[in-house]
Short mmCIF file of C-alpha atoms in Angstrom, two decimals:
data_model
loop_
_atom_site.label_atom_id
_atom_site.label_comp_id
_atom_site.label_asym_id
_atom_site.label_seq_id
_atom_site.Cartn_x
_atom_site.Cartn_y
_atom_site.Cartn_z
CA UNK A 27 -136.06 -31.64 10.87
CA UNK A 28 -138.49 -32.47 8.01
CA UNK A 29 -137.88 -31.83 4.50
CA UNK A 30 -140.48 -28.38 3.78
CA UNK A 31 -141.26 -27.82 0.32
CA UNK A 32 -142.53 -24.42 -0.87
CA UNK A 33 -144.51 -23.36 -3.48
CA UNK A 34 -147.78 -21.37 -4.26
CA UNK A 35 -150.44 -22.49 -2.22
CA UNK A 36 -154.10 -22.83 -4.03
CA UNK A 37 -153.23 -25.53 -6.80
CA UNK A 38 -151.52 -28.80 -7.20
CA UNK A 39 -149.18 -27.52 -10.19
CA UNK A 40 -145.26 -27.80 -10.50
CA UNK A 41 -144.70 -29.15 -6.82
CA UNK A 42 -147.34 -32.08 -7.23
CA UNK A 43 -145.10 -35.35 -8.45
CA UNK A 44 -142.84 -34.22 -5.31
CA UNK A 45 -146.20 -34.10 -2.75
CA UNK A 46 -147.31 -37.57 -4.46
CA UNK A 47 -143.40 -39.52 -4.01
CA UNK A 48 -143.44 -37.90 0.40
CA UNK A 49 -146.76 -39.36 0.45
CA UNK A 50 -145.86 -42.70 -1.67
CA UNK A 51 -142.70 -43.27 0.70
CA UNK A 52 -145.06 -41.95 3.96
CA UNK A 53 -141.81 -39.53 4.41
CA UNK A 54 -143.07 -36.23 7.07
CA UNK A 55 -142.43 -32.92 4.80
CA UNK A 56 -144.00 -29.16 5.49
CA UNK A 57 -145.75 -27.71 2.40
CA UNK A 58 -145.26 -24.28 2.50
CA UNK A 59 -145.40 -23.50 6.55
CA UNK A 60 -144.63 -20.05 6.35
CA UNK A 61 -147.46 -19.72 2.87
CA UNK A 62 -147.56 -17.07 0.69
CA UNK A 63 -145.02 -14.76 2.62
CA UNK A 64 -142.51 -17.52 2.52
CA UNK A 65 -143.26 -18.17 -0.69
CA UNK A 66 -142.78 -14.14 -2.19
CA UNK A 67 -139.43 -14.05 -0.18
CA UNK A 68 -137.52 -16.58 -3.15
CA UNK A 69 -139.71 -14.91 -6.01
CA UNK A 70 -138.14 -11.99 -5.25
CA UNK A 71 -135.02 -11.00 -7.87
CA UNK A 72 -133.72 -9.45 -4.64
CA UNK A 73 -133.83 -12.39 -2.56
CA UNK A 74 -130.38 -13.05 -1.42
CA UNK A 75 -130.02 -16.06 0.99
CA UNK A 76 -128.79 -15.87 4.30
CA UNK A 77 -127.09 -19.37 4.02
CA UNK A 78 -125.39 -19.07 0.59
CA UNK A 79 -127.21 -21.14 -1.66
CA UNK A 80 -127.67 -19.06 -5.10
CA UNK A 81 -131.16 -18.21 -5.67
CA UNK A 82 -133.97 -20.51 -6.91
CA UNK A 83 -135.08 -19.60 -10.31
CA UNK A 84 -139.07 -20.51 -9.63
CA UNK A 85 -141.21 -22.64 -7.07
CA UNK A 86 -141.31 -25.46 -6.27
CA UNK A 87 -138.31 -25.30 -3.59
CA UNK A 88 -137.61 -27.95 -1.46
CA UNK A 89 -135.15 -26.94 1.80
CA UNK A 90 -132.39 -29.53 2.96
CA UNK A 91 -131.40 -28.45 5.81
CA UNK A 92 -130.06 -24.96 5.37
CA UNK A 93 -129.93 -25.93 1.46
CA UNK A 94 -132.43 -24.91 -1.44
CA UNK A 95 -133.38 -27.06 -4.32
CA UNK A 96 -135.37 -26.13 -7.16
CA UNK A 97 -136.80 -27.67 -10.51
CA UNK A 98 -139.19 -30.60 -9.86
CA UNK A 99 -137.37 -33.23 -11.50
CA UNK A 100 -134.18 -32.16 -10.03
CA UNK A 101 -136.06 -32.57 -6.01
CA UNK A 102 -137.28 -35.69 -7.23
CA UNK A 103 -133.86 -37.30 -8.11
CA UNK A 104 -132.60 -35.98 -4.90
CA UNK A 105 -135.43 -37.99 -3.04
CA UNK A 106 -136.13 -40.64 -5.63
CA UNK A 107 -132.70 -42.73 -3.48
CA UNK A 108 -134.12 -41.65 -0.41
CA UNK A 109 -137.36 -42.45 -0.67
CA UNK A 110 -136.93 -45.73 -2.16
CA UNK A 111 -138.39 -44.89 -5.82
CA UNK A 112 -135.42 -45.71 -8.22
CA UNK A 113 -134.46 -49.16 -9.06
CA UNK A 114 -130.81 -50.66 -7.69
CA UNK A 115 -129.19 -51.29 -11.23
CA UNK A 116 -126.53 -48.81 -12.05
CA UNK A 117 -128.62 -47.44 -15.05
CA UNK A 118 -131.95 -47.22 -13.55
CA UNK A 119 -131.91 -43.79 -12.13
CA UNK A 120 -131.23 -42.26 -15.84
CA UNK A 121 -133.81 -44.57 -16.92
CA UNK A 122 -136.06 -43.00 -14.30
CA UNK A 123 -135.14 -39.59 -15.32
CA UNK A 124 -135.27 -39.69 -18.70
CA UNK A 125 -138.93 -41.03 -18.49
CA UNK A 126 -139.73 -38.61 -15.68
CA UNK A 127 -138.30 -35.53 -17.71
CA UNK A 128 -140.73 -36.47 -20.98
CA UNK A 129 -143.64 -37.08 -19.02
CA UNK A 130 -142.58 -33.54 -17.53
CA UNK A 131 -142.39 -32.08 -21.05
CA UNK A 132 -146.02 -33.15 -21.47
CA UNK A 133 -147.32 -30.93 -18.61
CA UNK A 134 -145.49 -27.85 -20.16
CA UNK A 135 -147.05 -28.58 -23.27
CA UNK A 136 -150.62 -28.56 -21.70
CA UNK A 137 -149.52 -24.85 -20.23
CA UNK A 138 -148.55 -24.17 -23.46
CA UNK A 139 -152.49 -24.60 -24.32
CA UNK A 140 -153.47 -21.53 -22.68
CA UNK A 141 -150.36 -19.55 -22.50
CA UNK A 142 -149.28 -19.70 -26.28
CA UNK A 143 -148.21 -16.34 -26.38
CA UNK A 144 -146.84 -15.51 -22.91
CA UNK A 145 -146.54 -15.83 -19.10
CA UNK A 146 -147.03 -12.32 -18.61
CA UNK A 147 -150.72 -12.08 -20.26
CA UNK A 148 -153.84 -13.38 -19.58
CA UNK A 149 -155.33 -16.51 -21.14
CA UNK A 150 -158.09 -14.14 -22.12
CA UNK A 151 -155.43 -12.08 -23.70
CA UNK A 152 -154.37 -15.09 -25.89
CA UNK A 153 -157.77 -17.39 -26.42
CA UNK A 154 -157.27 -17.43 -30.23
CA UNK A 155 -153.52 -18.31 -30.57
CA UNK A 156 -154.72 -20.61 -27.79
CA UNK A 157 -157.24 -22.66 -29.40
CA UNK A 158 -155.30 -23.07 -32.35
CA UNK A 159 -152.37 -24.50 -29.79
CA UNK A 160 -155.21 -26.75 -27.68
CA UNK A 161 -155.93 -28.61 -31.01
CA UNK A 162 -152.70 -29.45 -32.29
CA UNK A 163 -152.05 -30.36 -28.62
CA UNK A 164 -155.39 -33.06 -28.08
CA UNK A 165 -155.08 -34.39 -31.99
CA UNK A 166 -151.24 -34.71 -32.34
CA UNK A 167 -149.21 -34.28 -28.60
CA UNK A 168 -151.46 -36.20 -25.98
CA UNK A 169 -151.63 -39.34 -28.26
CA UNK A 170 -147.45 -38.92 -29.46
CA UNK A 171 -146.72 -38.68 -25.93
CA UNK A 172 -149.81 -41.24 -24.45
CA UNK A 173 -148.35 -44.00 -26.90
CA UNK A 174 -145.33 -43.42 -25.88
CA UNK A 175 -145.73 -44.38 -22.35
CA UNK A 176 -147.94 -47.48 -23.46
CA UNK A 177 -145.19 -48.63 -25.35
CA UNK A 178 -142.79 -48.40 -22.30
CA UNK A 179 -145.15 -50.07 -20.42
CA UNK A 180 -145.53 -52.98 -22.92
CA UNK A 181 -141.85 -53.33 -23.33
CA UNK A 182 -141.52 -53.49 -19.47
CA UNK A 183 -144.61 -55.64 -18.93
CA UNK A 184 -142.32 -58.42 -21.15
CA UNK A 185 -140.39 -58.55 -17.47
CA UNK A 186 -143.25 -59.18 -15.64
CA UNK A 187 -143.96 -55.20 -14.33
CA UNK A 188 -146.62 -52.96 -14.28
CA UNK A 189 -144.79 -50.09 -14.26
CA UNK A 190 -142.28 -47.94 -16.20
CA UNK A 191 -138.92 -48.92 -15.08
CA UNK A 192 -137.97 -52.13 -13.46
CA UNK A 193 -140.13 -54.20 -11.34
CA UNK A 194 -141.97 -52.03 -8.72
CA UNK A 195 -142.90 -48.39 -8.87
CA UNK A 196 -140.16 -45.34 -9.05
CA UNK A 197 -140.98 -41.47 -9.15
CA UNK A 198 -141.14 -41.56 -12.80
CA UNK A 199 -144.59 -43.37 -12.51
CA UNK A 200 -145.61 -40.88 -10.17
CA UNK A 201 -144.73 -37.84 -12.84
CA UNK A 202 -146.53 -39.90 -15.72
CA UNK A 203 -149.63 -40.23 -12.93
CA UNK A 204 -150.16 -36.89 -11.89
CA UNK A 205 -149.68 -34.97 -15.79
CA UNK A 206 -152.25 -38.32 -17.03
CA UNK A 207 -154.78 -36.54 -13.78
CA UNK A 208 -153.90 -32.81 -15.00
CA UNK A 209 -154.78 -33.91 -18.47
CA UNK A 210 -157.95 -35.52 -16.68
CA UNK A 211 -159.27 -32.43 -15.57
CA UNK A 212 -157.95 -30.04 -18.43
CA UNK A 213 -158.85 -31.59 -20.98
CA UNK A 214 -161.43 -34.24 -19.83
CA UNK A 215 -163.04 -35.40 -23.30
CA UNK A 216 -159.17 -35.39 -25.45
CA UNK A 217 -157.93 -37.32 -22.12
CA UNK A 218 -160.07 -39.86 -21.78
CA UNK A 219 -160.94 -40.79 -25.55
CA UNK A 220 -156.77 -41.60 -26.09
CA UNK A 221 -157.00 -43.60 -22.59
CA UNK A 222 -160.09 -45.67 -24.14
CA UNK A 223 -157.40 -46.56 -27.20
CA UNK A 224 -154.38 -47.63 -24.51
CA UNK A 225 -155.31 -50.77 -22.51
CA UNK A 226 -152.25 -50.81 -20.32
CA UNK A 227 -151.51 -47.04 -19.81
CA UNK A 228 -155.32 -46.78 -18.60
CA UNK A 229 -154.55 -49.64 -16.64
CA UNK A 230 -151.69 -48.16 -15.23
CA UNK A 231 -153.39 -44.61 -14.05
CA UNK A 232 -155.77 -47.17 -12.16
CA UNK A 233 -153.34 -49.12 -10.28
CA UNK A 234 -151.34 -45.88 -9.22
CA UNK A 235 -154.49 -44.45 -7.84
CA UNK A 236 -155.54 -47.17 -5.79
CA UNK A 237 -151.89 -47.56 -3.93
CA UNK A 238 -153.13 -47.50 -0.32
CA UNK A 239 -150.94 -44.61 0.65
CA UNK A 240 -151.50 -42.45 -2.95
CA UNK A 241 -155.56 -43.07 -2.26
CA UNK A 242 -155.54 -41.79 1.18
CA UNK A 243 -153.66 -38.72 -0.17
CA UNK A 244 -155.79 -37.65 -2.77
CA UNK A 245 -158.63 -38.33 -0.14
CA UNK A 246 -157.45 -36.20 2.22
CA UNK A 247 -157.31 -31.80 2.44
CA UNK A 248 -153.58 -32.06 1.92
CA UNK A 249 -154.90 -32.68 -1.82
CA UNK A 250 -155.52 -29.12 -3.49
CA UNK A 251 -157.81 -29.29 -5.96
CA UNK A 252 -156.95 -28.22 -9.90
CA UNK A 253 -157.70 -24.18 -10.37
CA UNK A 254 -156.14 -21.44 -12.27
CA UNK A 255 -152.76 -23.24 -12.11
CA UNK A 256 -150.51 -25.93 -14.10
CA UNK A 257 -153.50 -27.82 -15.06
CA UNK A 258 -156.80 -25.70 -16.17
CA UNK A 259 -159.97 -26.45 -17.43
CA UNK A 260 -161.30 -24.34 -20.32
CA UNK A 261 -164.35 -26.19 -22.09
CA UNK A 262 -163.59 -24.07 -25.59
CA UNK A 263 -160.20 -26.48 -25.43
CA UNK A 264 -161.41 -29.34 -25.28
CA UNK A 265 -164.01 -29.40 -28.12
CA UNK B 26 -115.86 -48.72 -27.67
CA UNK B 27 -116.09 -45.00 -27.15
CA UNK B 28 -119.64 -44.44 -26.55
CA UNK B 29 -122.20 -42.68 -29.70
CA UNK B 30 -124.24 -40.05 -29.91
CA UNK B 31 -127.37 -40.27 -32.21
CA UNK B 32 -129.64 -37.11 -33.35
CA UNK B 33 -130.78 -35.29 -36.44
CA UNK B 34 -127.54 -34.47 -38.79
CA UNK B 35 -127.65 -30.54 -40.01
CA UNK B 36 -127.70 -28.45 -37.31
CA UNK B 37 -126.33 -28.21 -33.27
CA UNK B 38 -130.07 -28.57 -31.93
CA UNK B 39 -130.76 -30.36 -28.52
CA UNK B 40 -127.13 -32.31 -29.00
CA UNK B 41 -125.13 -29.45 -28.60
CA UNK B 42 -124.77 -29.49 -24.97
CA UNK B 43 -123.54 -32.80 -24.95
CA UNK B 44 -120.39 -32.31 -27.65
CA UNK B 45 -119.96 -29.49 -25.64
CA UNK B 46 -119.29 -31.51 -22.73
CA UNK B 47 -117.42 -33.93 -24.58
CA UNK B 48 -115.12 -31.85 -26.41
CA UNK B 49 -114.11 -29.98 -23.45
CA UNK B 50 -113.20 -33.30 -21.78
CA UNK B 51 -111.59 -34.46 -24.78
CA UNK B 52 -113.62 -37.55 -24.86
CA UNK B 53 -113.90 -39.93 -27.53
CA UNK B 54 -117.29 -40.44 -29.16
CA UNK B 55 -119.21 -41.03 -32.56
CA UNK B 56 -121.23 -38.57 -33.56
CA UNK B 57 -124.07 -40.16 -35.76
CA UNK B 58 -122.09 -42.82 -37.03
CA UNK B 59 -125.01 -44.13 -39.34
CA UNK B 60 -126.08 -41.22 -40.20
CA UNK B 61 -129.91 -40.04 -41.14
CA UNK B 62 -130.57 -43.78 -41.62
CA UNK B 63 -129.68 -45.01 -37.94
CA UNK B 64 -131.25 -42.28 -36.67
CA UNK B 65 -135.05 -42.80 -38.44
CA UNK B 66 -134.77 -46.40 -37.05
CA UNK B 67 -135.07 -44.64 -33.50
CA UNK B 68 -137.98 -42.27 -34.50
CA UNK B 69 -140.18 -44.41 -35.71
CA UNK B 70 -142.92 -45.70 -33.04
CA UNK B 71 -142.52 -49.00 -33.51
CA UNK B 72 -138.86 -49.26 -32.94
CA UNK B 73 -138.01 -52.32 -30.64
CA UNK B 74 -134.43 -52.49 -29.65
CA UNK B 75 -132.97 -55.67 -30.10
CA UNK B 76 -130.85 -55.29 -26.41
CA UNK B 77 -134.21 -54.82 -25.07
CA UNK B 78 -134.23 -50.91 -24.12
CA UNK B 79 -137.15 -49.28 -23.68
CA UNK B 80 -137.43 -47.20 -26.67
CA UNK B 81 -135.88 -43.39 -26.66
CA UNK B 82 -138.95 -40.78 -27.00
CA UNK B 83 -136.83 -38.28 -28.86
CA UNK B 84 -133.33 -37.81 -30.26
CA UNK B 85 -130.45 -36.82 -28.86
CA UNK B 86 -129.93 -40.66 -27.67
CA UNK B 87 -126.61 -41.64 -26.29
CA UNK B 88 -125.75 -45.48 -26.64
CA UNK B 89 -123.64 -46.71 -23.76
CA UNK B 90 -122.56 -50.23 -24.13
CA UNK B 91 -126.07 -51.90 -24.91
CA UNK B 92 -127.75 -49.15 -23.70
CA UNK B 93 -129.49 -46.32 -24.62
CA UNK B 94 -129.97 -42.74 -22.83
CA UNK B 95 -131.97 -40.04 -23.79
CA UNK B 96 -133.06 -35.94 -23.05
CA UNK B 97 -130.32 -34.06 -23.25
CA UNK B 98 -130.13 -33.09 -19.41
CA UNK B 99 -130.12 -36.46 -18.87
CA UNK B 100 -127.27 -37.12 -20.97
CA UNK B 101 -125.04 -34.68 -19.08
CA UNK B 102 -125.78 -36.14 -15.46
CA UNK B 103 -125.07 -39.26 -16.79
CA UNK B 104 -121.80 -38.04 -18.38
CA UNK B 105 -121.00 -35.51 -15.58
CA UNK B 106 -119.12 -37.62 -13.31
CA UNK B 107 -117.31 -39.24 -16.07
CA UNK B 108 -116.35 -36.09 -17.18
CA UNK B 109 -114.94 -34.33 -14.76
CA UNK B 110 -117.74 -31.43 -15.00
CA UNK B 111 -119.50 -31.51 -11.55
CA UNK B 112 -118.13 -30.24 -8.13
CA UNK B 113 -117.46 -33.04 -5.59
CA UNK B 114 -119.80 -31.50 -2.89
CA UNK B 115 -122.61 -34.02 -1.61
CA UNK B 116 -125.26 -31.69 -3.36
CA UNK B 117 -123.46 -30.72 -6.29
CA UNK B 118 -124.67 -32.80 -8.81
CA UNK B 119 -128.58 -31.33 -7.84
CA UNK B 120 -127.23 -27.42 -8.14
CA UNK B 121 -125.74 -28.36 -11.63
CA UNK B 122 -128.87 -30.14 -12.70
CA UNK B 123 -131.24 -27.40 -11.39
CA UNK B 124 -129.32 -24.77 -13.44
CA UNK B 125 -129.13 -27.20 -16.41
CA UNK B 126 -132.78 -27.48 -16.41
CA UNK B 127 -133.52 -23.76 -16.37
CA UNK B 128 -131.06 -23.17 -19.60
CA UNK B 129 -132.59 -25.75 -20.84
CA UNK B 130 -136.16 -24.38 -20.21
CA UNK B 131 -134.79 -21.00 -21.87
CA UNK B 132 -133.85 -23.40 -25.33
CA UNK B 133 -137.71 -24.69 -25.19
CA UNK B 134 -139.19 -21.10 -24.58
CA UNK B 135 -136.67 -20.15 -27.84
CA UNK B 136 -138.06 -22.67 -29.80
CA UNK B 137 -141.70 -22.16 -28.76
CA UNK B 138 -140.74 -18.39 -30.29
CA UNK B 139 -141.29 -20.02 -33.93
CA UNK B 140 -143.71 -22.73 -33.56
CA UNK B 141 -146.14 -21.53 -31.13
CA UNK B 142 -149.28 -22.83 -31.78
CA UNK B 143 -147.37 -26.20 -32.78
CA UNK B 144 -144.13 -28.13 -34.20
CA UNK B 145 -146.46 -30.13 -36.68
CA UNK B 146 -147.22 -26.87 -38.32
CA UNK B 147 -144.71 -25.10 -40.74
CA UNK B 148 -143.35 -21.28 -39.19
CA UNK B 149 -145.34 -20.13 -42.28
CA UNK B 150 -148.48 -20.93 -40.87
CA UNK B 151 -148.17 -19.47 -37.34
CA UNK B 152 -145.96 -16.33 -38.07
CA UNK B 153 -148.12 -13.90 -36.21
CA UNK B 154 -148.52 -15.73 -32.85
CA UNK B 155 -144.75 -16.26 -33.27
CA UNK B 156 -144.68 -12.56 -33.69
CA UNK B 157 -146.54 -11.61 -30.62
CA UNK B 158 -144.71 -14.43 -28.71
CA UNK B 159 -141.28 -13.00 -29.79
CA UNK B 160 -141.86 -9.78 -28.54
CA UNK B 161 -142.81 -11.43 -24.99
CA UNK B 162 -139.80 -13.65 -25.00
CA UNK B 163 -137.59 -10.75 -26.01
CA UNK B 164 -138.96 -8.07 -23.69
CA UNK B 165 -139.70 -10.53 -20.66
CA UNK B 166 -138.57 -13.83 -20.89
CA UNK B 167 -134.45 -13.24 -22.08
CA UNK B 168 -134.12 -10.19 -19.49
CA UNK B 169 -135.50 -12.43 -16.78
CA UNK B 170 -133.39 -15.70 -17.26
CA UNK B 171 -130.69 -13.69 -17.83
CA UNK B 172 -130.95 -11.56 -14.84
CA UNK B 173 -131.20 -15.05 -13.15
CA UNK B 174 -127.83 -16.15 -14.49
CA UNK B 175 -126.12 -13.02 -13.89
CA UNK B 176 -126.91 -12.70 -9.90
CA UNK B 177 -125.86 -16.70 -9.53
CA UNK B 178 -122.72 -15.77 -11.46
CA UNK B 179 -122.82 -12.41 -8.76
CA UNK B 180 -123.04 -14.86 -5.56
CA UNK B 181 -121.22 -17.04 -6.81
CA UNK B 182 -118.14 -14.79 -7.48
CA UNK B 183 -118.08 -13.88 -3.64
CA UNK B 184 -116.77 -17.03 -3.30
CA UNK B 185 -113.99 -16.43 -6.19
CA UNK B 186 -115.62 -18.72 -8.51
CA UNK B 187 -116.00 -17.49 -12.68
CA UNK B 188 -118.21 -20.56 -13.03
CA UNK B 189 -122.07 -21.00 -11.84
CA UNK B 190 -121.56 -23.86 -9.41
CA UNK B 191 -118.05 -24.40 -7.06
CA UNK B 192 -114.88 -23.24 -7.83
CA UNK B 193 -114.61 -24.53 -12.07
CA UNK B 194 -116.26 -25.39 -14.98
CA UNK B 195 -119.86 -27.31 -15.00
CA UNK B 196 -121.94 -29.03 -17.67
CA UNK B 197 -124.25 -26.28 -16.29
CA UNK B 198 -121.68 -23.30 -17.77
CA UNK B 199 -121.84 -25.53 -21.24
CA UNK B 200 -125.84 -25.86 -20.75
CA UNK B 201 -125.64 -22.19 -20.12
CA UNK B 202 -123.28 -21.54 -22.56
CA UNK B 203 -124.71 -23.00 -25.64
CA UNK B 204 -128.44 -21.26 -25.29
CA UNK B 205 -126.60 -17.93 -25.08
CA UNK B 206 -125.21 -18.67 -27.70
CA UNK B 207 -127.75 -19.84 -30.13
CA UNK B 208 -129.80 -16.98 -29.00
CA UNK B 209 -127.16 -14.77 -30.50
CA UNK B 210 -127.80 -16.47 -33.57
CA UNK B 211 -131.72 -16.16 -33.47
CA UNK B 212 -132.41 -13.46 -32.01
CA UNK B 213 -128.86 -11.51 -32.48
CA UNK B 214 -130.33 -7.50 -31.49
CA UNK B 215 -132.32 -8.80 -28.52
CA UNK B 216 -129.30 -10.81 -27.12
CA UNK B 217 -126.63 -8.30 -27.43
CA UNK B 218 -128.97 -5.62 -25.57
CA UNK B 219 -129.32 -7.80 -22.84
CA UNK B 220 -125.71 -9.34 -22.86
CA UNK B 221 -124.70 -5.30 -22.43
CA UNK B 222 -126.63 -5.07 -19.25
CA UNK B 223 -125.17 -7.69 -17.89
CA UNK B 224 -121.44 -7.83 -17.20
CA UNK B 225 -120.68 -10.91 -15.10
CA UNK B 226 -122.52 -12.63 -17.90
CA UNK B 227 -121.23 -11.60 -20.87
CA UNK B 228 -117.44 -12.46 -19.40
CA UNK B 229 -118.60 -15.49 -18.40
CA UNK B 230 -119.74 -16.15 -22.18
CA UNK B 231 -116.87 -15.23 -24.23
CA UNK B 232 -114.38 -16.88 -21.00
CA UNK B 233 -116.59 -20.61 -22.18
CA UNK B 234 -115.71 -19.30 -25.70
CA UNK B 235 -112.17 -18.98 -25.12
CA UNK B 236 -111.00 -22.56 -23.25
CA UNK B 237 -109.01 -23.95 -25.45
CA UNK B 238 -110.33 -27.35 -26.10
CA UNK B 239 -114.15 -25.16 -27.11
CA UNK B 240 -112.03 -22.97 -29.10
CA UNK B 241 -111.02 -25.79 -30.95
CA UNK B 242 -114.08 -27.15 -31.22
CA UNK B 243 -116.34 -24.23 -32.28
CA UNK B 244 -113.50 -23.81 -35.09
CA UNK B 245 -113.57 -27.14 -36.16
CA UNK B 246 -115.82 -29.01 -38.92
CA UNK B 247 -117.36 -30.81 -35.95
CA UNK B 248 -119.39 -28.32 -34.77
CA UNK B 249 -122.65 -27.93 -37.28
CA UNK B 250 -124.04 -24.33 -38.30
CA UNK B 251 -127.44 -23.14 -37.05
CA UNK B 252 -129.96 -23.28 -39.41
CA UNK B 253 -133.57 -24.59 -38.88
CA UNK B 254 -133.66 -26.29 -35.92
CA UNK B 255 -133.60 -25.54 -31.95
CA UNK B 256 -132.41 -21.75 -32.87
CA UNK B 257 -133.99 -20.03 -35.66
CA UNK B 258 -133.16 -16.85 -37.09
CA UNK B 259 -136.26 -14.99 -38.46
CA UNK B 260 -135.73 -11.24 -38.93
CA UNK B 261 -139.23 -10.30 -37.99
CA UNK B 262 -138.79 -12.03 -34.88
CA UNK B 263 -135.72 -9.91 -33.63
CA UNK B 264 -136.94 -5.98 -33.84
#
């Protein structure tokens, strides 16, 4: 039986580096099959599950069999091995992780933009707390965390790669891709003026996009497009 | 060589899990042998490591051998194994992580309680969004993680277990462990009103507290007092 992942349907969000490494590895998955209903069953503090496995804390879930995983970075070093995107060296699959966590630390931060105060209110609810947030975020965060990456990928380009850990691609390039495309459509102007400074990491968002498998993905309706989600666009945020 | 842990001298912070883990494995390690100098050498952006590491993004770093690790969750499933402090179950090591993770999330939503609009800024100069954020993470955010924690520690019990995962102690219980208890130090009202609603919890908490090599520990001049870092205690922020 196929792996199914489940999360909310309508936006790429929390459970997109996992969509990105099935497609990458061509590996059949289900997103979501039984949609929303599935989905408010393990949002539910009630939700008790019939196999054993302690509740999931938040989407995105992916189901093993009769197991449940949660956390995004956690399902991706559970199918990073599988799906051939770590490297072989004893090391590599901290390496991996540790790169994939602080890219993931990034994409908080950009939710952090519009939810400054709180989960529980709307943006509208916090716009002033959030533009304060949105500019320390485009002036100090996205270039501390943008020259980060280009560093890595300098250091690993020494060896002859083009990407973040080793010598071919691994899940962690796959994070780094898809919060570089949030950040594309969040915060379009902040996003691409640090990209115009950072040869290689612009490079590198390139290359990942053009991967035969990753193109005909993002081509294709399995893609959701950025909305109210992860990732949002508010032009007063961007200024 | 036992291996060394690097991060800011002065306070527990984003290290603490790790001694934690350490200590209760009895473990050998440095902690900071160098001090504030060695650890501005990895800080600064244009650190190169001589062994040819791709350089940390943040502190806590462990150095293993000629290598170096970093993000604190990282740490852990890197030292997990060696520790003794996952279960032996195929699928384990991704329940401990997953748990890990959301701790660790709580720790981040803590920290966002004092800098909100941004960690470049001094508290001074964003105390009333850390007000109104307070209030959320008091009222909404601590209730629900620890509701979350409770009903694992509730299922998990069925099976005879006092720990989170299997049938003994995790680096998820330390994970666990260590945000409760810096929240008791930030945000000491808030805490204990929750920690009262919340039995299987709040055994669980002082049970960590009590194994004797923690004991030790938390008694000894190893362990650093909380002052301005990860957990911050601001009156104002606790009502």
């Amino acid at each position: 039986m196929a792996d199914q992942l489940v999360y909310w349907p309508g936006f790429p969000g929390r459970a997109e580096p996992i969509r990105l490494a099935l497609e990458e590895a061509a590996a059949e998955y289900d997103d979501t099959p039984g949609g929303m209903d599935e989905l408010m069953k393990y949002v539910t503090p009630e939700f008790v599950d019939p196999n054993g496995n302690t509740p999931p804390f938040a989407p995105p879930i992916l189901k093993v069999g009769n197991h449940l995983l949660y956390q995004t970075t956690n399902i991706l070093l559970f199918l990073g091995p599988k799906l051939g995107l770590i490297p072989d060296d004893e090391l590599g699959l901290y390496q991996v992780n540790e790169l994939a966590l602080t890219a993931w630390d990034l994409s908080d931060e950009a939710h952090n933009t519009h939810h400054p105060i709180g989960v529980g209110l709307y943006y509208e609810d916090q716009k002033d707390a959030a533009a304060e947030n949105a500019k320390q975020f485009r002036e100090s965060r996205i270039p501390k965390f943008f020259g980060f990456f280009n560093r890595v990928l300098e250091q690993n380009k020494a060896s002859n790669s083009d990407y973040l850990v080793g010598s071919s691609l691994t899940y962690a390039d796959l994070v780094l891709w898809q919060v570089i495309d949030g950040l594309k459509f969040a915060f379009p102007k902040a996003t691409e003026r640090e990209l115009g400074k950072l040869e290689l990491l612009k490079a590198f968002y390139d290359r990942v996009k053009e991967r035969p498998r990753i193109k005909e993905y993002l081509g294709s309706k399995r893609r959701q497009k950025y909305s109210n989600g992860l990732f949002r666009h508010y032009e007063e945020l961007d200024q």
